[in-house]
N, CA, C and O atoms as a GROMACS GRO file, in nm:
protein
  464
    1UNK      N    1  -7.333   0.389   1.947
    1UNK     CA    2  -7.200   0.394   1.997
    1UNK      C    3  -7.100   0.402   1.883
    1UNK      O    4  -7.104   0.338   1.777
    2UNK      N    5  -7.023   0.477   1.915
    2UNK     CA    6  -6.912   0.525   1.777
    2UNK      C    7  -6.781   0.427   1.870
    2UNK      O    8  -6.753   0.413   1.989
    3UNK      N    9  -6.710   0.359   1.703
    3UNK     CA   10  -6.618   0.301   1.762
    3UNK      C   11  -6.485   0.374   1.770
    3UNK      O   12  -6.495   0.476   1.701
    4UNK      N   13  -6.398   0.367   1.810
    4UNK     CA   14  -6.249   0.406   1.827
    4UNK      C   15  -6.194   0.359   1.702
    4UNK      O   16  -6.230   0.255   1.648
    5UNK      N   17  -6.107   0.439   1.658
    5UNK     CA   18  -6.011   0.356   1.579
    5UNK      C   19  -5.915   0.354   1.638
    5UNK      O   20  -5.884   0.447   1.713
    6UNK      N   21  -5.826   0.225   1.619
    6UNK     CA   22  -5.742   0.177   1.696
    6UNK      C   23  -5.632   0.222   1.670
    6UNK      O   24  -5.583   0.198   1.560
    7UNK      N   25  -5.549   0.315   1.782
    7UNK     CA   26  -5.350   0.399   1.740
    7UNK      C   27  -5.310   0.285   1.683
    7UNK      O   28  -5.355   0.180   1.727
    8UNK      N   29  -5.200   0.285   1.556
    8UNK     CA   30  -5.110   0.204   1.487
    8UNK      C   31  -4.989   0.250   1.583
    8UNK      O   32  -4.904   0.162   1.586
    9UNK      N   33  -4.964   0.335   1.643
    9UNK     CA   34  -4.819   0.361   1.666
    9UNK      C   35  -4.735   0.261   1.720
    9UNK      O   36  -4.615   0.244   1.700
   10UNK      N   37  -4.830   0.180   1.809
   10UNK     CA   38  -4.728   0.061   1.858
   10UNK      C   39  -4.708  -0.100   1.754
   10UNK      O   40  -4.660  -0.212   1.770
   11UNK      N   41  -4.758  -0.047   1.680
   11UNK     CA   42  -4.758  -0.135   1.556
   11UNK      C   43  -4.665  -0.104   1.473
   11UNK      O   44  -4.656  -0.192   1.387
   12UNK      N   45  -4.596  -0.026   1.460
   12UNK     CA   46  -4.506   0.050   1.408
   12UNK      C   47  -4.383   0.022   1.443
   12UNK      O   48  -4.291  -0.018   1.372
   13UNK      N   49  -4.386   0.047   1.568
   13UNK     CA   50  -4.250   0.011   1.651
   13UNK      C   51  -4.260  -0.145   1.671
   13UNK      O   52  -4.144  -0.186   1.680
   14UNK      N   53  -4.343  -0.244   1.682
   14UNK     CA   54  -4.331  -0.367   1.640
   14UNK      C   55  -4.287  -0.403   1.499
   14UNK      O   56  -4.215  -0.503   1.495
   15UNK      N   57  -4.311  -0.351   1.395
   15UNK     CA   58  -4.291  -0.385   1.314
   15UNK      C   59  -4.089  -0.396   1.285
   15UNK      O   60  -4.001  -0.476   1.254
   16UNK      N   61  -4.114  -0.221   1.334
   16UNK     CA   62  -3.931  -0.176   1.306
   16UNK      C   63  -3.876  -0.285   1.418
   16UNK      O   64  -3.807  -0.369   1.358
   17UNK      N   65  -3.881  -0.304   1.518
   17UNK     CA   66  -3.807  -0.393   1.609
   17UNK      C   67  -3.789  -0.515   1.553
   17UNK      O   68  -3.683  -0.576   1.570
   18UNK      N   69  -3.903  -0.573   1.472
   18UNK     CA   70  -3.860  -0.700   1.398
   18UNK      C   71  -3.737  -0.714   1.272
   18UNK      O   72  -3.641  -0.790   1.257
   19UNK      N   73  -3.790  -0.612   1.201
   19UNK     CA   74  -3.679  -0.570   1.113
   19UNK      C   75  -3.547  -0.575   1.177
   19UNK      O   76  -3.463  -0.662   1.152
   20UNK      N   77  -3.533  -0.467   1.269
   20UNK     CA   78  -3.394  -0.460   1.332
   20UNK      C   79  -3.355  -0.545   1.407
   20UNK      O   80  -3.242  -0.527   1.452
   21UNK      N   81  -3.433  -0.678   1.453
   21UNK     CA   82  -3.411  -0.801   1.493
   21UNK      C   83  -3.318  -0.917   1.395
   21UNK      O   84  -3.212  -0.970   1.426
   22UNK      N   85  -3.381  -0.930   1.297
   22UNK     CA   86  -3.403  -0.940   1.195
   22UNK      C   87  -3.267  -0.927   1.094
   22UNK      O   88  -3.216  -1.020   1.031
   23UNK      N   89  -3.223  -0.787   1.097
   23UNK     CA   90  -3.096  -0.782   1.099
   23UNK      C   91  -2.994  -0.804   1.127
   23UNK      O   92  -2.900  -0.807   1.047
   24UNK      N   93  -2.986  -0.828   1.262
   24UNK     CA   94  -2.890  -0.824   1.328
   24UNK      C   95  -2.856  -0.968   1.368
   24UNK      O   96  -2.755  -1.019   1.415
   25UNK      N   97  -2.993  -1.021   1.328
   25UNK     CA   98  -2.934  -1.154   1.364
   25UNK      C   99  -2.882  -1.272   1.244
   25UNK      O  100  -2.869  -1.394   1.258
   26UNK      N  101  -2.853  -1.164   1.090
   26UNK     CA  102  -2.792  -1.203   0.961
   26UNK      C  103  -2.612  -1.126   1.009
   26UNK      O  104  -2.511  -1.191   0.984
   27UNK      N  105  -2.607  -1.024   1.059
   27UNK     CA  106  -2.488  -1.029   1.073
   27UNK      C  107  -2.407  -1.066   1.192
   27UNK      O  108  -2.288  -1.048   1.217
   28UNK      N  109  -2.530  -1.139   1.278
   28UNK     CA  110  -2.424  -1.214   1.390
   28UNK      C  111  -2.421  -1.328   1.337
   28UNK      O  112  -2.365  -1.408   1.412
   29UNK      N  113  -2.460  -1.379   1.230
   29UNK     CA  114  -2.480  -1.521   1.127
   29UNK      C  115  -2.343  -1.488   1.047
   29UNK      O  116  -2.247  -1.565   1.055
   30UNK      N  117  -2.340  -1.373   0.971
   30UNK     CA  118  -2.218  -1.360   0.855
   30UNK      C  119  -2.098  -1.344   0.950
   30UNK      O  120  -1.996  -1.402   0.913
   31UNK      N  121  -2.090  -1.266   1.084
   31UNK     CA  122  -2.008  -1.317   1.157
   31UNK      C  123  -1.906  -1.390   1.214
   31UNK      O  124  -1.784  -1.374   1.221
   32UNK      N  125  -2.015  -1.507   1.267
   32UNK     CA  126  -1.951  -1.610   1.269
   32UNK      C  127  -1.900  -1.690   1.185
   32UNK      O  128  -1.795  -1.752   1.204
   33UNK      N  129  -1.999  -1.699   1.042
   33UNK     CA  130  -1.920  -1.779   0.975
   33UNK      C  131  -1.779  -1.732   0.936
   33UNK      O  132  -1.679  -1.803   0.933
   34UNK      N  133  -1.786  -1.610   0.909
   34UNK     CA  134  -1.674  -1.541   0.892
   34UNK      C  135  -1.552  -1.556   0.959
   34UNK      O  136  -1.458  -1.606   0.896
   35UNK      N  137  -1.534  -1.514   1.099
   35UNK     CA  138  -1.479  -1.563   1.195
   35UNK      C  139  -1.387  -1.707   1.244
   35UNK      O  140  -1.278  -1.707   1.300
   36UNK      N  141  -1.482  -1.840   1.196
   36UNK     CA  142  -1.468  -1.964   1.215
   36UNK      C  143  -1.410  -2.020   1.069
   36UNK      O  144  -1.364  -2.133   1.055
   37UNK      N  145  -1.419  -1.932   0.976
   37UNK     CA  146  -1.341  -2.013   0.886
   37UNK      C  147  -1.368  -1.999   0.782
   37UNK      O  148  -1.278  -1.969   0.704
   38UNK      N  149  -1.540  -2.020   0.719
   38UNK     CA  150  -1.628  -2.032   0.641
   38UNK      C  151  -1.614  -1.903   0.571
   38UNK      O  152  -1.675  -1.914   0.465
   39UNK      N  153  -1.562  -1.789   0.580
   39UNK     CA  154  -1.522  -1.647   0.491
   39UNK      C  155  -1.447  -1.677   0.482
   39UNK      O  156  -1.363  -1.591   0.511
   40UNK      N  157  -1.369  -1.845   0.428
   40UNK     CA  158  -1.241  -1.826   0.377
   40UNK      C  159  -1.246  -1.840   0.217
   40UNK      O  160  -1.151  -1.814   0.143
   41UNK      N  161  -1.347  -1.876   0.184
   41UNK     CA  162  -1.436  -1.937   0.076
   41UNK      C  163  -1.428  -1.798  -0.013
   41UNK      O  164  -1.359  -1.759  -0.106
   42UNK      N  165  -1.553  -1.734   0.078
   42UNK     CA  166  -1.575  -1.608   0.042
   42UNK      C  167  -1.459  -1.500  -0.025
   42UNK      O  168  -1.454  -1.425  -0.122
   43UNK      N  169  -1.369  -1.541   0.089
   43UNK     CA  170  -1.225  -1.419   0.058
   43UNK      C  171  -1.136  -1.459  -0.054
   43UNK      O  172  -1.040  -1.399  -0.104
   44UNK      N  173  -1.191  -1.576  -0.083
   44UNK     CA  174  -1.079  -1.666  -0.207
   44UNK      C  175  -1.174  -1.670  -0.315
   44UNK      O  176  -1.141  -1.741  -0.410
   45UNK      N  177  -1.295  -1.604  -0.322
   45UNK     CA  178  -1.384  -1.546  -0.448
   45UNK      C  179  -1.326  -1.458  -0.455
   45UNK      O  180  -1.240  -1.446  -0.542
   46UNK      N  181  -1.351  -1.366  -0.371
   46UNK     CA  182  -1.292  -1.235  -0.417
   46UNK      C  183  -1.154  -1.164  -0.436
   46UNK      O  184  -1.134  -1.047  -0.469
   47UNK      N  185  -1.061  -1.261  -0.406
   47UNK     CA  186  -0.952  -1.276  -0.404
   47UNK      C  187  -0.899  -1.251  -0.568
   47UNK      O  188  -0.816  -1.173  -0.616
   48UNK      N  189  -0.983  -1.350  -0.625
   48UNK     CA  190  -0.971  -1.349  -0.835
   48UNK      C  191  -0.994  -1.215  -0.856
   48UNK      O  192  -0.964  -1.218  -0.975
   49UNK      N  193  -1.023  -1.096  -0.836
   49UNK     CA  194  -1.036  -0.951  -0.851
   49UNK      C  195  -0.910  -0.876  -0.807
   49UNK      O  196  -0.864  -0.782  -0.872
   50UNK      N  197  -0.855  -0.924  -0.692
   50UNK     CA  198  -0.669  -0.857  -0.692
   50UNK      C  199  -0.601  -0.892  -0.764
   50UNK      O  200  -0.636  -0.971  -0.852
   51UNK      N  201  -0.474  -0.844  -0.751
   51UNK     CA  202  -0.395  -0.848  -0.868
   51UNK      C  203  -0.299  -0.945  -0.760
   51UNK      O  204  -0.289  -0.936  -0.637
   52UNK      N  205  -0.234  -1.037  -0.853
   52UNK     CA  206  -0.172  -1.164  -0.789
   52UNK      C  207  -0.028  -1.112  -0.785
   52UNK      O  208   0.041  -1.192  -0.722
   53UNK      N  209   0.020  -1.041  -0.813
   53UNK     CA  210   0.179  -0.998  -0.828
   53UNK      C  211   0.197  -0.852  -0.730
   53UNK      O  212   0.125  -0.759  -0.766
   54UNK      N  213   0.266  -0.834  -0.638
   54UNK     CA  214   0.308  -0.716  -0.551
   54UNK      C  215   0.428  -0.693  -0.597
   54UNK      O  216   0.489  -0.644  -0.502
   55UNK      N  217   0.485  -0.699  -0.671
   55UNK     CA  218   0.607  -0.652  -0.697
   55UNK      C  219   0.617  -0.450  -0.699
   55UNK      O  220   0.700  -0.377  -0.645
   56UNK      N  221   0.484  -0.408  -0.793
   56UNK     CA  222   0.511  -0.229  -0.758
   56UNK      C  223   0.521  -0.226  -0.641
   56UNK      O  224   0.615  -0.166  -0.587
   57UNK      N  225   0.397  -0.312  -0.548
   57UNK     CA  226   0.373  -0.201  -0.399
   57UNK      C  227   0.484  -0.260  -0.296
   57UNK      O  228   0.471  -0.210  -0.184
   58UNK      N  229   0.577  -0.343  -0.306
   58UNK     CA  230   0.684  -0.347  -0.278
   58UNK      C  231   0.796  -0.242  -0.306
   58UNK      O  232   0.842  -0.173  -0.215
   59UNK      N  233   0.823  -0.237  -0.388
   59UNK     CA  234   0.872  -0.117  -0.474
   59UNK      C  235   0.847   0.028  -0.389
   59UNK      O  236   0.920   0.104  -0.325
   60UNK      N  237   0.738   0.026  -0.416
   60UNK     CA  238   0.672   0.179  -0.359
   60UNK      C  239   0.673   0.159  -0.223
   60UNK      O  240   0.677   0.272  -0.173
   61UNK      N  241   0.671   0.072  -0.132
   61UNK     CA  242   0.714   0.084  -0.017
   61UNK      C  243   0.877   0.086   0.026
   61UNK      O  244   0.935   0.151   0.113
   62UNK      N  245   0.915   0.009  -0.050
   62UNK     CA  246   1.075   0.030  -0.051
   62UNK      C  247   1.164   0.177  -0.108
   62UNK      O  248   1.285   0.199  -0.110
   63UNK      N  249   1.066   0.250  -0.143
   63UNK     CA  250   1.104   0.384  -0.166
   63UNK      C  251   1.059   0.471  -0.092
   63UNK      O  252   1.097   0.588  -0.086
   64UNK      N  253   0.977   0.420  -0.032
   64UNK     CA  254   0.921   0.532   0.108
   64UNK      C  255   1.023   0.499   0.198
   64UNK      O  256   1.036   0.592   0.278
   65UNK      N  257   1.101   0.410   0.221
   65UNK     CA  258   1.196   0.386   0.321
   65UNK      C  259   1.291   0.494   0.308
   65UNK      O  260   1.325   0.574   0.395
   66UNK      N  261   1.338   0.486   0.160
   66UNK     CA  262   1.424   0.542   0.092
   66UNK      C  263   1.413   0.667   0.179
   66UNK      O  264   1.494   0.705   0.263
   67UNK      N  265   1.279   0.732   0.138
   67UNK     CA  266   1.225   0.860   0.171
   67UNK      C  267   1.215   0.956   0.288
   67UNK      O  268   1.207   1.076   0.312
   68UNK      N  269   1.222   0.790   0.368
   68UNK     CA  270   1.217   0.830   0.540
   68UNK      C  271   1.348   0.828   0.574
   68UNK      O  272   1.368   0.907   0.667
   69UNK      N  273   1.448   0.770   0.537
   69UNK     CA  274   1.574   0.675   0.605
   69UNK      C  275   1.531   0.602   0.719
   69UNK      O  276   1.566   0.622   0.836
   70UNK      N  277   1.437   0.497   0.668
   70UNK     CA  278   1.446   0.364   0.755
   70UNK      C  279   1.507   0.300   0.702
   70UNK      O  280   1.467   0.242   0.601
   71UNK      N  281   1.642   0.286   0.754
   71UNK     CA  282   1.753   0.206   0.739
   71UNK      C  283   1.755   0.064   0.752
   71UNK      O  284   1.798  -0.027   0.682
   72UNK      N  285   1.678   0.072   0.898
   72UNK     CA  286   1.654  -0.074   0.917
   72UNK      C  287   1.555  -0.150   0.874
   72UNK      O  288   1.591  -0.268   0.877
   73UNK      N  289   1.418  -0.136   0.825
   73UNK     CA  290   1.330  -0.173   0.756
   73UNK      C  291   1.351  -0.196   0.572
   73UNK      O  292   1.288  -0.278   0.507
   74UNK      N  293   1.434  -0.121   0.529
   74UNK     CA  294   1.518  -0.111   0.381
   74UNK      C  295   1.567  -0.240   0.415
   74UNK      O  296   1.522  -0.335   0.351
   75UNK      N  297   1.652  -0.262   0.506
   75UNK     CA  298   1.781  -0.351   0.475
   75UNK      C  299   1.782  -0.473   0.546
   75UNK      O  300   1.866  -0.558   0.518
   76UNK      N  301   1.682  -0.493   0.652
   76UNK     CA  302   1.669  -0.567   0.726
   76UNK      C  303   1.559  -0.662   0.721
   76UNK      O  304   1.580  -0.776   0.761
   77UNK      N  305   1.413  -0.620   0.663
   77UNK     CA  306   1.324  -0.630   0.697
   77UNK      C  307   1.224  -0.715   0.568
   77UNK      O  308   1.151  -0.649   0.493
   78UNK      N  309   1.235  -0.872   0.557
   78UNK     CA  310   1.212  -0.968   0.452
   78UNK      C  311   1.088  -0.912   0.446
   78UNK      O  312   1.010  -0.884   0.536
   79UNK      N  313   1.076  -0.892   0.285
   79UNK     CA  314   0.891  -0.877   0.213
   79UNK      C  315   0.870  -1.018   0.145
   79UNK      O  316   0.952  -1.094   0.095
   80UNK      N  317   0.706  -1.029   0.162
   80UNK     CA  318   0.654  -1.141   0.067
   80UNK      C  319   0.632  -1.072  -0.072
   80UNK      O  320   0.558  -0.978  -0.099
   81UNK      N  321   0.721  -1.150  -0.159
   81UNK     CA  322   0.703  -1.034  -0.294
   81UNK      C  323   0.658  -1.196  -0.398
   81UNK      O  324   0.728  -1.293  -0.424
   82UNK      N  325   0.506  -1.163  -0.437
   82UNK     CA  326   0.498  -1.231  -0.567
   82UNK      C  327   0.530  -1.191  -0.698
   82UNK      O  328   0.481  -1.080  -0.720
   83UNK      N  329   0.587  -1.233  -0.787
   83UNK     CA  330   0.602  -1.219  -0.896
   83UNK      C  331   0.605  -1.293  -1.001
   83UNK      O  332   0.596  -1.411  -0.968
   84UNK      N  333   0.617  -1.276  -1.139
   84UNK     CA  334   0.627  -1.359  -1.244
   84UNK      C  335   0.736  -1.360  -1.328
   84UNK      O  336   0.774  -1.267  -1.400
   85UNK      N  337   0.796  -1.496  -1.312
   85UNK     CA  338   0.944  -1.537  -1.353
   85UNK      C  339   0.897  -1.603  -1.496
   85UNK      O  340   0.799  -1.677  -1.486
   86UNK      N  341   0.957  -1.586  -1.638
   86UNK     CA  342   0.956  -1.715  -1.712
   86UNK      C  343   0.824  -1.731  -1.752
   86UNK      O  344   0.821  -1.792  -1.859
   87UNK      N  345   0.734  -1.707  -1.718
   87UNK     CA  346   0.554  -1.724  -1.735
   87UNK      C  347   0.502  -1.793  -1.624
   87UNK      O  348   0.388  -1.839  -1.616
   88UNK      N  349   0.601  -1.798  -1.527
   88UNK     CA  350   0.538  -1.879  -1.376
   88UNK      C  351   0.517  -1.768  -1.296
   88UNK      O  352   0.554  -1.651  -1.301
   89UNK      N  353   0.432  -1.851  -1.202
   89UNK     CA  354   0.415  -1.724  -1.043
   89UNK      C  355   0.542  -1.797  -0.972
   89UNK      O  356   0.556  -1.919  -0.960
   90UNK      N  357   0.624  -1.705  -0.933
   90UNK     CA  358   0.665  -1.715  -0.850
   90UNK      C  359   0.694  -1.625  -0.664
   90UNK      O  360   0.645  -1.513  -0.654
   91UNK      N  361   0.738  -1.657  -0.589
   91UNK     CA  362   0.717  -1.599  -0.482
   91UNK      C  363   0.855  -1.611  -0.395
   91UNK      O  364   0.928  -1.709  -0.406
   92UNK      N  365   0.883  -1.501  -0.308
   92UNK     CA  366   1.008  -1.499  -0.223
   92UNK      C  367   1.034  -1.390  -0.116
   92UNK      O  368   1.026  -1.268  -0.137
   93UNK      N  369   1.067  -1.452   0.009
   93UNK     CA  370   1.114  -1.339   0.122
   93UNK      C  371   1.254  -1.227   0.025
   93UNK      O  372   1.367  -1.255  -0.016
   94UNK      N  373   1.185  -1.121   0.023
   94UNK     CA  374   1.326  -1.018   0.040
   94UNK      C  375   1.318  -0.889   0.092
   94UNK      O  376   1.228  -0.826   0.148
   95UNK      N  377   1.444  -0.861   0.060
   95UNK     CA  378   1.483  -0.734   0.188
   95UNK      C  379   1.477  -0.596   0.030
   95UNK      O  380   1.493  -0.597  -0.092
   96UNK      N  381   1.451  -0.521   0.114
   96UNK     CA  382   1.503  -0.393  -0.028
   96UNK      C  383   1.595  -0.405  -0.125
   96UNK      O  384   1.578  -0.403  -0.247
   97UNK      N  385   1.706  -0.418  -0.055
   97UNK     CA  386   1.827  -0.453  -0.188
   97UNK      C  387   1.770  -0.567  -0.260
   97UNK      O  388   1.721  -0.580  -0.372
   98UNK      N  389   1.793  -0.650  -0.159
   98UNK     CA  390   1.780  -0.755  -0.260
   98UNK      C  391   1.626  -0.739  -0.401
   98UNK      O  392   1.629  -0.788  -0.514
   99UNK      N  393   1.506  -0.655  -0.336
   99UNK     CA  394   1.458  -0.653  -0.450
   99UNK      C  395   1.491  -0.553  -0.548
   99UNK      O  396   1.434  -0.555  -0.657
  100UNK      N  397   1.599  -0.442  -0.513
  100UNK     CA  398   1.636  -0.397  -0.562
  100UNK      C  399   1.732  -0.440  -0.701
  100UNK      O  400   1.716  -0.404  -0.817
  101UNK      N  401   1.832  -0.528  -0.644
  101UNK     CA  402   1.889  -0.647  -0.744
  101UNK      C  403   1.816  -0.708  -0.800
  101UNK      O  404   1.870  -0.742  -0.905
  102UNK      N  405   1.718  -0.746  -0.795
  102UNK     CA  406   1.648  -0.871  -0.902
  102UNK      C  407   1.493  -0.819  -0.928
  102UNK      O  408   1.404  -0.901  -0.951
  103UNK      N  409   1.472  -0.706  -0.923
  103UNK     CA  410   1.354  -0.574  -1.055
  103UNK      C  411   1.367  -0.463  -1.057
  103UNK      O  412   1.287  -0.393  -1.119
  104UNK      N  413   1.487  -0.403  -0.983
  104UNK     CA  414   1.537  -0.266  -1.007
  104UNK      C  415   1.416  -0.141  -0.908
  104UNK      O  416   1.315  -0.163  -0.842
  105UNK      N  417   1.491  -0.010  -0.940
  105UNK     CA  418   1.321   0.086  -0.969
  105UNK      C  419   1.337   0.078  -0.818
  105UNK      O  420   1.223   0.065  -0.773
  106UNK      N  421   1.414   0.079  -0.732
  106UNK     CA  422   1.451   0.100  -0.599
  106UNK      C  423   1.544   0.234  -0.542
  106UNK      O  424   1.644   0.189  -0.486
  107UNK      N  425   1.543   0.302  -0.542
  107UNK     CA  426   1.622   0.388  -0.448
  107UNK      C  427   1.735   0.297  -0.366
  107UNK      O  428   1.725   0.175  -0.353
  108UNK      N  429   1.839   0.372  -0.316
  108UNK     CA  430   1.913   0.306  -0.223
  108UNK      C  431   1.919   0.383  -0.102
  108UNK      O  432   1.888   0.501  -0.093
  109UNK      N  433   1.970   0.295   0.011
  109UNK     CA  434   2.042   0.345   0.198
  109UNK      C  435   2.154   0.226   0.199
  109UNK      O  436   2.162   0.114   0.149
  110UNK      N  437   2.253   0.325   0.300
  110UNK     CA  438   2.389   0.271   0.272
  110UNK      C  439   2.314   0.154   0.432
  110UNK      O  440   2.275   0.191   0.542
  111UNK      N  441   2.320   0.065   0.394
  111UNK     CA  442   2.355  -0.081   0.483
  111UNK      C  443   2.442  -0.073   0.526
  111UNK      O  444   2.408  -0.086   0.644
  112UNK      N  445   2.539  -0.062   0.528
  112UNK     CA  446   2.676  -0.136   0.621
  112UNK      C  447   2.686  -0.067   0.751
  112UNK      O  448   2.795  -0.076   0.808
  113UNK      N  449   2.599  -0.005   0.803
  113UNK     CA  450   2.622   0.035   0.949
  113UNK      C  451   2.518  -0.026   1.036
  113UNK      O  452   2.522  -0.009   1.157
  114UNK      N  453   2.417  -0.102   0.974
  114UNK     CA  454   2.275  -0.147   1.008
  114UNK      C  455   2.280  -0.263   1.050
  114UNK      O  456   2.310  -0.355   0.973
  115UNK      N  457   2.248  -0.288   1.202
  115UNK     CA  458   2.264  -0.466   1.222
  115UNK      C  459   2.198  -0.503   1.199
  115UNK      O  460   2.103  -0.434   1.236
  116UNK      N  461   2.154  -0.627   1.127
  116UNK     CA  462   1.996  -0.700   1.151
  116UNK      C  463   1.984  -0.795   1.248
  116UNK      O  464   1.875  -0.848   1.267
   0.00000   0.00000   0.00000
C-alpha cells in the first residue's frame, strides 16, 4: 500500500490566519493604549524631534491670509505662537497684526471694517 502525502494547503492558510490574527490584535493593543491616554508618553518622545518655536509657520500662514483676503481670520482670529524672548520660551494668543508688531515679515489687510 502506497501512502498519500498529505495537501499542506490548509496548513498554509492556518498558518497566514494566525499571523493576521496576530496582527491585528497588536494594533487593537497600540490602539487603545493610544486612544486612552498611554500615547501620550509616546507623543511627548517624539515630540523632542519638532521644532518648539512656530513663529515662521505662523508667519506663513498669516501671509496666506494676506494672499486670500481673509480679512477676518488676519485680524480676528488668536494664534498659539511659541517663541523665544531673552533666551526663554515663551508663548502667546495673537491675531496677525499683532504678530505682525512684535516679529515683523507679515504682509498687511486693512482691519477697520472687520468686526470681531
Amino acid at each position: 500500500m502506497k501512502r498519500k502525502v498529505m495537501d499542506k494547503k490548509g496548513l498554509e492558510m492556518a498558518i497566514n490566519t494566525i499571523v493576521i490574527l496576530v496582527l491585528s490584535i497588536m494594533v487593537l493593543i497600540f490602539s487603545v493604549l493610544f486612544f486612552t491616554g498611554a500615547g501620550n508618553n509616546f507623543l511627548s518622545k517624539i515630540g523632542v524631534y519638532q521644532d518648539d518655536f512656530n513663529v515662521d509657520a505662523v508667519i506663513d500662514n498669516c501671509n496666506f491670509y494676506v494672499d486670500t483676503d481673509a480679512e477676518y481670520s488676519y485680524c480676528c482670529e488668536k494664534k498659539n505662537v511659541k517663541y523665544l524672548e531673552d533666551g526663554e520660551k515663551e508663548s502667546g494668543k495673537f491675531n496677525c497684526l499683532e504678530v505682525n508688531e512684535r516679529f515683523g515679515g507679515v504682509g498687511t489687510l486693512n482691519c477697520e471694517k472687520v468686526n470681531c
